[in-house]
Every structure is written in structure tokens, then in C-alpha cells.
Amino acid sequence: MKKELNRLKTLELEVQKAIKQVARNKDVKSYIQETEHVYSLLRKGACRYITGEKRDDGIGIAQKLVGEGYRVSLEYIGENTMTVEESVKVKEEFLHIIEDFSRHSMQQTVSLDLSHIGLTIDPKIAKKNIIEIAEKASLHNITIMISMEESAKTDAILSIYKHVSKNFSNVGITIQAHLYRSREDIKELLTYPGKIRVVKGAYKEPTDIAMPRSNELTENYLHIVELLIEADHPVSIATYDKNILDELEQRNFFQHPNVEIEMLYGIQPNLLNELKNKGYPCKIYLTYGNDWFLYICHRIAEHPENLYQFITDIVSSK
Ligand code: FDA
């Protein structure tokens, strides 16, 4: 039995590695996008995790969830935009989300990757675009959350965040507890007003700069959250880790006025629902867009068992 479990674990790790490689393979992506039956088949499996391809899909589900008592965060999926024209188009799409939220009286959150709005081309482009987005969002009482990407971009992302945060307190940042540097970064981030979303970290990083999933990482996660709570700083607890959530609940952290719990759409929905039913502020991070393939690969790679669900969803959908 133990041997069989080990074999399954090894297989899952191989699937995880393969999926990470496939995710960034341009030929595979073009093949999927250009082959209608493959595209529509995979889309059936993706439906659990993305709201759809159009902004209206995201806005519709956001309205429904807000009606059920959740907070929401909405992202137009994408990263590493390679041309200035594309980065401007993406920025326009984020401005449209803000307009739609405002039209539906939803003072909610918009999430984005800075590399989606130009960071990979030139940090100045991302800075210019995020300022425009932050300005419009602040007029409509909407929060912008900047995601954290791989460690090669951490300095650039933090630098842009600090610049924007000085003028726009409605802009927040994500911090990855798995990076050793985060213990220091957090001290400086506490001096800026924006909300801080705490995640473990999704990217594979060298072992000298990041810790693996471990007790050490759990402790670091709890330590960062504790610093934020003690400083009365707005914080989003973004994890599905039951041990961490139980520990924070025991410490009464969820009753703190500046705290919310945030999970991605379609992942551990029952856990978030339980927390919401206890009266804690819970947020669902929604995504939409054509570029869902990479997003889905990330969700399977971070939890290979999701592959079984993905296949089941494809087979059982009509
Ligand atoms: P961990 O990975 O240890 O998982 C704990 C348990 O949660 C697992 O044992 C499993 O039961 C469950 N679980 C985890 N992932 C699952 C999945 N995909 N499907 C089903 N169950 C799963 N990362 C990043 O680097 N930059 C970012 O900006 C963000 N942004 C972000 C926003 C939000 C709202 C969330 C929830 C997550 C992110 N992440 C992220 C991802 C984050 O870094 C991390 O990879 C995942 O949250 C999984 O880590 P956990 O803390 O849940 O712990």
C-alpha cells in the first residue's frame, strides 16, 4: 500500500513537472488555440477555475457572489505582454473592469500582474499603466491588488508598488512568504498604506532564496501575518492551508477589522464557504480571458490531484 502511494506521488510530481513545461510552450499554446475541438474540450475542464472568456462573464459571477455575501477580486488573465500596443490594450481592459464595477455599484478589487501591463517590456510602461489604473480606481472606491511574480521581478514590482502607493492608498501588493527576503521586505512595506496579500508563493525558486513547503514556511507565513495584525495593517490571508487558517482563527485574527480571507475561484470553495458562514470576511479571486491555458496549468501544477478533477469535468460535461 505504502509502495503504491509512493508510486502515485512520484507520478504526480512528474505530471507537475510536465505541466509546468507544457504551460509555457508556445507551440502547445498555439496548437490548442487553433484546434477548435481540442480548445473546446479543454475549456470544459477549465470552467471550474475561470469565469469565462469575456469581461461580462467575470462581472456576472462577481455580482452573484457579492449577492451571496462574498467580496470579490477580478483579474483579466495574462502575463508577460511583449508589445507596447498589447500592454495599452490590456490596460484599457482593466479600466473597463473598473467602469463595470462602478456601474454595478461594486466597490470591489481588481487584481493584476505588472508583467501583463508592460513590466517585461520596460518597467516605465508598467508604472505609467498602473498609475492610470490606480487613478481611475480611486475615483470609484475600487482597490487594485498587484500580484507577485517570479523572484527575478520582485525588486521591480516592489519598486513600482512603493512609487504608486505614495499617492494611491487603494493599491495593494502581494508578498510571498516562501522568499527569505520577505521578512525584511515586510518591515518596509508596513510603512506604505496599501493592503498586503500574504501567499506562500507559487513559483519554483532556487533553494538559497526560497524555502519549500515546510514547517519553516508555515512559521514564516504566520510571522508575517502577525506583524501585519500587530501594526493594524490591512491584510488578505490568501491560503487554503487548513493548519494556518485554524491557527489564525484560534488567535482571533479573523475578527480583526482589517483582515480578509481570500481564495481562488473553484479551489476549496467549501472551506471558504464555511469561513464565510462563521461571519469572517471572505473574498473570491475570479479570472476571465482567453489566456486561461497557462492559468489552468498553474492550478494543476500546484496541486496535481486537480488533474483528475480536470479530466472528470471534461468527460462529464455535455
Ligand atoms: P499549500 O500549497 O501548502 O497547500 C495547502 C493545502 O491547500 C494543500 O494540501 C491542498 O489541500 C490545498 N491546495 C493547495 N493548492 C490547491 C489547489 N490548486 N487546488 C486544490 N487544493 C489546493 N502566488 C504567487 O506566487 N503570487 C501571487 O500573486 C499569488 N496570488 C494568489 C492569490 C490568491 C487569492 C491565492 C489563494 C493564491 C495566490 N498565489 C499567488 C498562490 C499561492 O502562492 C500558493 O501557491 C497557493 O495558494 C497554494 O498555497 P497554500 O498556501 O494554499 O499552501
Coordinates of C-alpha atoms and ligand atoms in Angstrom, one line a residue:
M1 CA 0.0 0.0 0.0
K2 CA 2.8 2.4 1.0
K3 CA 4.7 1.5 -2.1
E4 CA 1.6 2.2 -4.3
L5 CA 1.2 5.6 -2.6
N6 CA 4.8 6.5 -3.2
R7 CA 4.5 5.5 -6.8
L8 CA 1.4 7.7 -7.2
K9 CA 3.2 10.6 -5.5
T10 CA 6.2 10.2 -7.9
L11 CA 3.8 10.1 -10.8
E12 CA 2.1 13.3 -9.6
L13 CA 5.4 15.1 -9.3
E14 CA 6.2 14.0 -12.9
V15 CA 2.9 15.3 -14.1
Q16 CA 3.6 18.6 -12.2
K17 CA 6.9 19.0 -14.0
A18 CA 5.5 18.1 -17.4
I19 CA 2.6 20.6 -16.9
K20 CA 4.9 23.4 -15.9
Q21 CA 6.9 22.8 -19.1
V22 CA 3.8 22.5 -21.3
A23 CA 2.3 25.7 -19.8
R24 CA 5.0 27.9 -21.2
N25 CA 5.4 26.1 -24.5
K26 CA 4.3 28.5 -27.3
D27 CA 3.7 25.7 -29.8
V28 CA 1.4 23.8 -27.5
K29 CA -0.5 27.0 -26.7
S30 CA -0.9 27.9 -30.4
Y31 CA -1.9 24.3 -31.2
I32 CA -4.6 24.4 -28.5
Q33 CA -5.9 27.8 -29.5
E34 CA -6.1 27.0 -33.2
T35 CA -7.6 23.5 -32.9
E36 CA -11.2 24.0 -32.2
H37 CA -12.2 20.6 -30.8
V38 CA -9.1 20.4 -28.5
Y39 CA -9.8 24.0 -27.4
S40 CA -13.4 23.5 -26.6
L41 CA -12.7 20.1 -24.8
L42 CA -10.0 21.7 -22.5
R43 CA -12.2 24.7 -21.9
K44 CA -14.8 22.3 -20.3
G45 CA -12.2 21.3 -17.7
A46 CA -11.2 25.0 -17.3
C47 CA -14.7 26.2 -16.4
R48 CA -14.3 25.2 -12.8
Y49 CA -11.5 27.7 -12.4
I50 CA -12.2 30.6 -14.8
T51 CA -15.5 32.5 -15.1
G52 CA -15.3 32.6 -18.9
E53 CA -13.6 34.4 -21.7
K54 CA -15.4 37.7 -21.6
R55 CA -15.5 40.5 -19.1
D56 CA -19.2 40.1 -18.8
D57 CA -18.7 36.5 -17.6
G58 CA -16.4 37.8 -14.8
I59 CA -18.8 40.7 -13.9
G60 CA -21.8 38.4 -13.9
I61 CA -20.3 35.9 -11.5
A62 CA -18.9 38.7 -9.4
Q63 CA -22.4 40.2 -9.0
K64 CA -23.8 36.7 -8.0
L65 CA -21.0 36.1 -5.4
V66 CA -21.4 39.6 -3.9
G67 CA -25.1 38.9 -3.6
E68 CA -24.1 35.7 -1.6
G69 CA -22.0 37.8 0.8
Y70 CA -18.5 37.4 -0.6
R71 CA -16.1 40.1 -1.5
V72 CA -14.5 39.6 -5.0
S73 CA -11.4 40.3 -6.8
L74 CA -11.4 40.2 -10.6
E75 CA -8.5 39.6 -13.0
Y76 CA -8.2 39.7 -16.7
I77 CA -5.8 36.8 -17.1
G78 CA -2.4 37.2 -18.6
E79 CA 1.2 37.9 -18.0
N80 CA 4.4 38.9 -19.9
T81 CA 2.9 41.1 -22.5
M82 CA 5.5 41.6 -25.2
T83 CA 4.5 44.7 -27.1
V84 CA 3.6 48.3 -26.1
E85 CA 0.4 48.1 -28.1
E86 CA -0.7 45.0 -26.3
S87 CA 0.1 46.5 -22.9
V88 CA -2.1 49.5 -23.7
K89 CA -4.9 47.2 -24.8
V90 CA -4.6 45.3 -21.5
K91 CA -4.6 48.5 -19.5
E92 CA -7.8 49.6 -21.3
E93 CA -9.4 46.2 -20.4
F94 CA -8.6 46.8 -16.7
L95 CA -10.1 50.3 -16.9
H96 CA -13.3 48.7 -18.4
I97 CA -13.5 46.4 -15.4
I98 CA -13.3 49.4 -13.1
E99 CA -16.1 51.1 -15.1
D100 CA -18.3 47.9 -15.0
F101 CA -17.7 47.5 -11.2
S102 CA -18.7 51.1 -10.7
R103 CA -21.8 50.8 -13.0
H104 CA -23.0 47.9 -10.8
S105 CA -22.1 49.7 -7.6
M106 CA -19.4 47.1 -6.7
Q107 CA -16.6 48.6 -4.6
Q108 CA -14.5 45.5 -5.1
T109 CA -11.0 44.6 -6.1
V110 CA -9.2 44.3 -9.4
S111 CA -6.1 42.1 -9.4
L112 CA -3.3 42.2 -11.9
D113 CA 0.2 41.1 -12.8
L114 CA 2.5 44.1 -13.6
S115 CA 4.1 42.0 -16.4
H116 CA 0.6 41.9 -18.0
I117 CA 0.7 45.7 -18.4
G118 CA 4.2 46.1 -19.6
L119 CA 6.8 45.2 -16.9
T120 CA 8.5 42.7 -19.2
I121 CA 8.9 45.3 -21.9
D122 CA 10.0 48.2 -19.7
P123 CA 9.2 48.9 -16.1
K124 CA 8.4 52.5 -17.1
I125 CA 5.5 51.3 -19.2
A126 CA 4.1 49.2 -16.3
K127 CA 4.5 52.2 -14.0
K128 CA 2.6 54.5 -16.3
N129 CA -0.2 52.0 -16.8
I130 CA -0.6 51.1 -13.2
I131 CA -0.8 54.8 -12.3
E132 CA -3.6 55.3 -14.8
I133 CA -5.5 52.3 -13.5
A134 CA -4.9 53.3 -9.8
E135 CA -6.2 56.8 -10.5
K136 CA -9.4 55.7 -12.1
A137 CA -9.9 53.0 -9.4
S138 CA -9.5 55.6 -6.6
L139 CA -12.2 57.7 -8.1
H140 CA -14.6 54.8 -7.9
N141 CA -13.5 53.4 -4.5
I142 CA -12.0 50.3 -6.0
T143 CA -8.9 48.5 -4.7
I144 CA -6.1 47.4 -7.0
M145 CA -4.1 44.4 -5.9
I146 CA -0.7 43.8 -7.6
S147 CA 0.3 40.1 -7.7
M148 CA 3.8 38.9 -7.1
E149 CA 5.6 37.1 -9.9
E150 CA 8.9 35.1 -10.0
S151 CA 11.8 36.4 -7.9
A152 CA 13.7 37.9 -10.9
K153 CA 10.9 40.5 -10.9
T154 CA 10.5 41.1 -7.1
D155 CA 12.6 44.2 -6.9
A156 CA 11.0 45.8 -9.9
I157 CA 7.5 45.0 -8.7
L158 CA 8.1 46.3 -5.2
S159 CA 9.7 49.5 -6.5
I160 CA 6.7 50.2 -8.7
Y161 CA 4.3 49.4 -5.9
K162 CA 6.2 51.8 -3.5
H163 CA 6.1 54.6 -6.1
V164 CA 2.4 54.2 -6.8
S165 CA 1.4 53.6 -3.2
K166 CA 2.7 57.0 -2.1
N167 CA -0.2 58.6 -4.0
F168 CA -2.8 55.9 -4.1
S169 CA -3.7 54.1 -0.9
N170 CA -6.2 52.0 -2.8
V171 CA -3.3 50.0 -4.3
G172 CA -2.1 46.9 -2.5
I173 CA 0.7 44.3 -3.0
T174 CA 1.2 40.5 -2.7
I175 CA 4.1 39.1 -0.6
Q176 CA 5.4 35.6 -0.9
A177 CA 6.2 34.0 2.5
H178 CA 8.4 31.4 0.9
L179 CA 11.1 34.0 -0.1
Y180 CA 13.6 34.5 2.7
R181 CA 13.8 38.2 1.8
S182 CA 10.1 38.7 2.6
R183 CA 10.9 39.0 6.4
E184 CA 12.8 42.2 5.6
D185 CA 10.6 43.4 2.8
I186 CA 7.5 43.3 5.0
K187 CA 9.1 45.7 7.5
E188 CA 9.4 48.4 4.8
L189 CA 6.0 47.5 3.2
L190 CA 4.4 48.3 6.6
T191 CA 5.3 51.9 6.1
Y192 CA 3.1 52.1 2.9
P193 CA -0.7 52.2 3.3
G194 CA -1.8 49.5 0.8
K195 CA -3.4 46.2 1.7
I196 CA -0.9 43.3 1.8
R197 CA -2.0 39.9 0.4
V198 CA 0.1 37.1 2.0
V199 CA 0.7 34.0 -0.1
K200 CA 3.1 31.1 0.3
G201 CA 4.4 31.6 -3.3
A202 CA 3.6 29.7 -6.5
Y203 CA 6.9 29.9 -8.4
K204 CA 9.7 27.4 -8.3
E205 CA 12.7 29.3 -6.9
P206 CA 16.3 28.4 -6.1
T207 CA 16.7 26.9 -2.6
D208 CA 19.1 29.6 -1.4
I209 CA 16.4 32.3 -1.8
A210 CA 13.1 30.4 -1.0
M211 CA 12.0 27.7 1.4
P212 CA 10.0 24.7 0.3
R213 CA 6.6 23.8 1.7
S214 CA 7.6 23.0 5.3
N215 CA 7.0 23.9 9.0
E216 CA 9.6 26.7 8.5
L217 CA 7.4 28.2 5.7
T218 CA 4.2 27.9 7.9
E219 CA 6.0 29.7 10.7
N220 CA 7.2 32.4 8.3
Y221 CA 3.6 32.8 6.9
L222 CA 2.2 33.2 10.5
H223 CA 5.0 35.5 11.5
I224 CA 4.3 37.9 8.5
V225 CA 0.6 37.9 9.3
E226 CA 1.2 38.6 12.9
L227 CA 3.4 41.6 12.1
L228 CA 0.6 42.9 9.9
I229 CA -2.1 42.4 12.5
E230 CA 0.0 44.0 15.3
A231 CA 0.5 47.0 13.0
D232 CA -3.2 47.2 12.3
H233 CA -2.4 47.0 8.6
P234 CA -5.0 45.8 6.0
V235 CA -4.2 42.2 5.1
S236 CA -5.6 39.5 2.9
I237 CA -4.9 35.9 4.1
A238 CA -4.6 34.0 0.8
T239 CA -4.1 30.3 1.5
Y240 CA -6.1 27.1 1.6
D241 CA -3.8 25.7 4.3
K242 CA -6.2 24.4 7.0
N243 CA -3.5 24.4 9.6
I244 CA -2.6 28.0 9.0
L245 CA -6.3 29.0 8.9
D246 CA -7.1 27.1 12.1
E247 CA -4.2 28.7 13.9
L248 CA -5.2 32.2 12.8
E249 CA -8.8 31.6 13.8
Q250 CA -7.6 30.4 17.2
R251 CA -5.7 33.6 17.7
N252 CA -8.9 35.5 16.8
F253 CA -7.2 37.2 13.9
F254 CA -10.2 36.9 11.6
Q255 CA -12.2 39.1 13.9
H256 CA -9.7 41.9 13.3
P257 CA -11.4 44.7 11.2
N258 CA -8.6 44.9 8.6
V259 CA -8.4 41.2 7.8
E260 CA -10.0 39.1 5.0
I261 CA -9.5 35.6 3.8
E262 CA -9.1 35.1 0.1
M263 CA -9.1 32.1 -2.2
L264 CA -9.1 31.5 -5.9
Y265 CA -12.4 30.7 -7.7
G266 CA -13.1 27.0 -7.9
I267 CA -10.5 25.9 -5.3
Q268 CA -11.6 24.7 -1.9
P269 CA -14.9 26.5 -2.2
N270 CA -16.4 24.6 0.7
L271 CA -13.6 25.7 3.1
L272 CA -14.2 29.3 2.2
N273 CA -17.9 28.9 2.5
E274 CA -17.5 27.5 6.0
L275 CA -15.4 30.5 7.0
K276 CA -17.9 32.9 5.5
N277 CA -20.7 31.2 7.4
K278 CA -18.8 31.9 10.6
G279 CA -19.1 35.6 9.8
Y280 CA -15.5 36.2 8.6
P281 CA -14.9 38.5 5.5
C282 CA -14.2 36.1 2.6
K283 CA -13.1 37.1 -0.9
I284 CA -13.1 35.0 -4.1
Y285 CA -10.5 35.8 -6.7
L286 CA -12.1 35.5 -10.1
T287 CA -10.5 35.4 -13.5
Y288 CA -11.6 35.7 -17.1
G289 CA -10.0 35.9 -20.6
N290 CA -8.7 33.8 -23.5
D291 CA -5.3 33.2 -21.9
W292 CA -6.7 30.6 -19.5
F293 CA -4.4 27.8 -20.6
L294 CA -1.4 28.9 -18.5
Y295 CA -3.6 29.8 -15.6
I296 CA -5.1 26.2 -15.6
C297 CA -1.7 24.7 -15.9
H298 CA -0.6 26.6 -12.8
R299 CA -3.7 25.3 -10.8
I300 CA -2.9 21.7 -11.8
A301 CA 0.8 22.0 -11.2
E302 CA 0.4 23.5 -7.7
H303 CA -2.0 20.6 -6.8
P304 CA -1.6 17.7 -9.2
E305 CA -4.7 15.9 -7.9
N306 CA -6.6 18.7 -9.7
L307 CA -5.8 16.8 -12.9
Y308 CA -8.2 14.0 -12.0
Q309 CA -10.9 16.7 -11.4
F310 CA -10.0 18.4 -14.7
I311 CA -10.4 15.1 -16.7
T312 CA -13.6 14.3 -14.8
D313 CA -15.1 17.7 -15.7
I314 CA -14.2 17.2 -19.4
V315 CA -15.7 13.7 -19.5
S316 CA -18.9 14.5 -17.6
S317 CA -19.7 17.9 -19.2
K318 CA -22.2 18.0 -22.1
Ligands
FDA1 P1 -0.1 24.7 0.1 O1 0.4 24.8 -1.3 O2 0.8 24.1 1.2 O3 -1.4 24.0 0.1 C1 -2.1 23.7 1.4 C2 -3.3 22.8 1.0 O4 -4.2 23.5 0.3 C3 -2.9 21.6 0.1 O5 -2.5 20.5 0.9 C4 -4.3 21.3 -0.6 O6 -5.1 20.6 0.3 C5 -4.8 22.7 -0.8 N1 -4.5 23.3 -2.1 C6 -3.4 24.0 -2.4 N2 -3.4 24.4 -3.7 C7 -4.5 23.8 -4.2 C8 -5.1 23.8 -5.5 N3 -4.6 24.4 -6.6 N4 -6.3 23.1 -5.7 C9 -6.9 22.4 -4.6 N5 -6.3 22.4 -3.4 C10 -5.2 23.1 -3.2 N6 1.3 33.1 -5.7 C11 2.2 33.9 -6.1 O7 3.4 33.5 -6.2 N7 1.9 35.2 -6.4 C12 0.7 35.7 -6.3 O8 0.5 36.9 -6.6 C13 -0.4 34.8 -5.8 N8 -1.6 35.3 -5.7 C14 -2.6 34.5 -5.1 C15 -3.8 35.0 -4.7 C16 -4.7 34.2 -4.1 C17 -6.1 34.7 -3.7 C18 -4.4 32.8 -3.7 C19 -5.4 32.0 -3.0 C20 -3.2 32.3 -4.1 C21 -2.2 33.1 -4.7 N9 -1.0 32.6 -5.1 C22 0.0 33.5 -5.5 C23 -0.7 31.2 -5.0 C24 0.0 30.9 -3.6 O9 1.3 31.3 -3.6 C25 0.0 29.3 -3.4 O10 0.7 28.7 -4.4 C26 -1.3 28.7 -3.3 O11 -2.2 29.5 -2.5 C27 -1.2 27.3 -2.6 O12 -0.6 27.5 -1.4 P2 -1.3 27.3 0.1 O13 -1.0 28.5 0.9 O14 -2.7 27.0 0.0 O15 -0.4 26.1 0.7

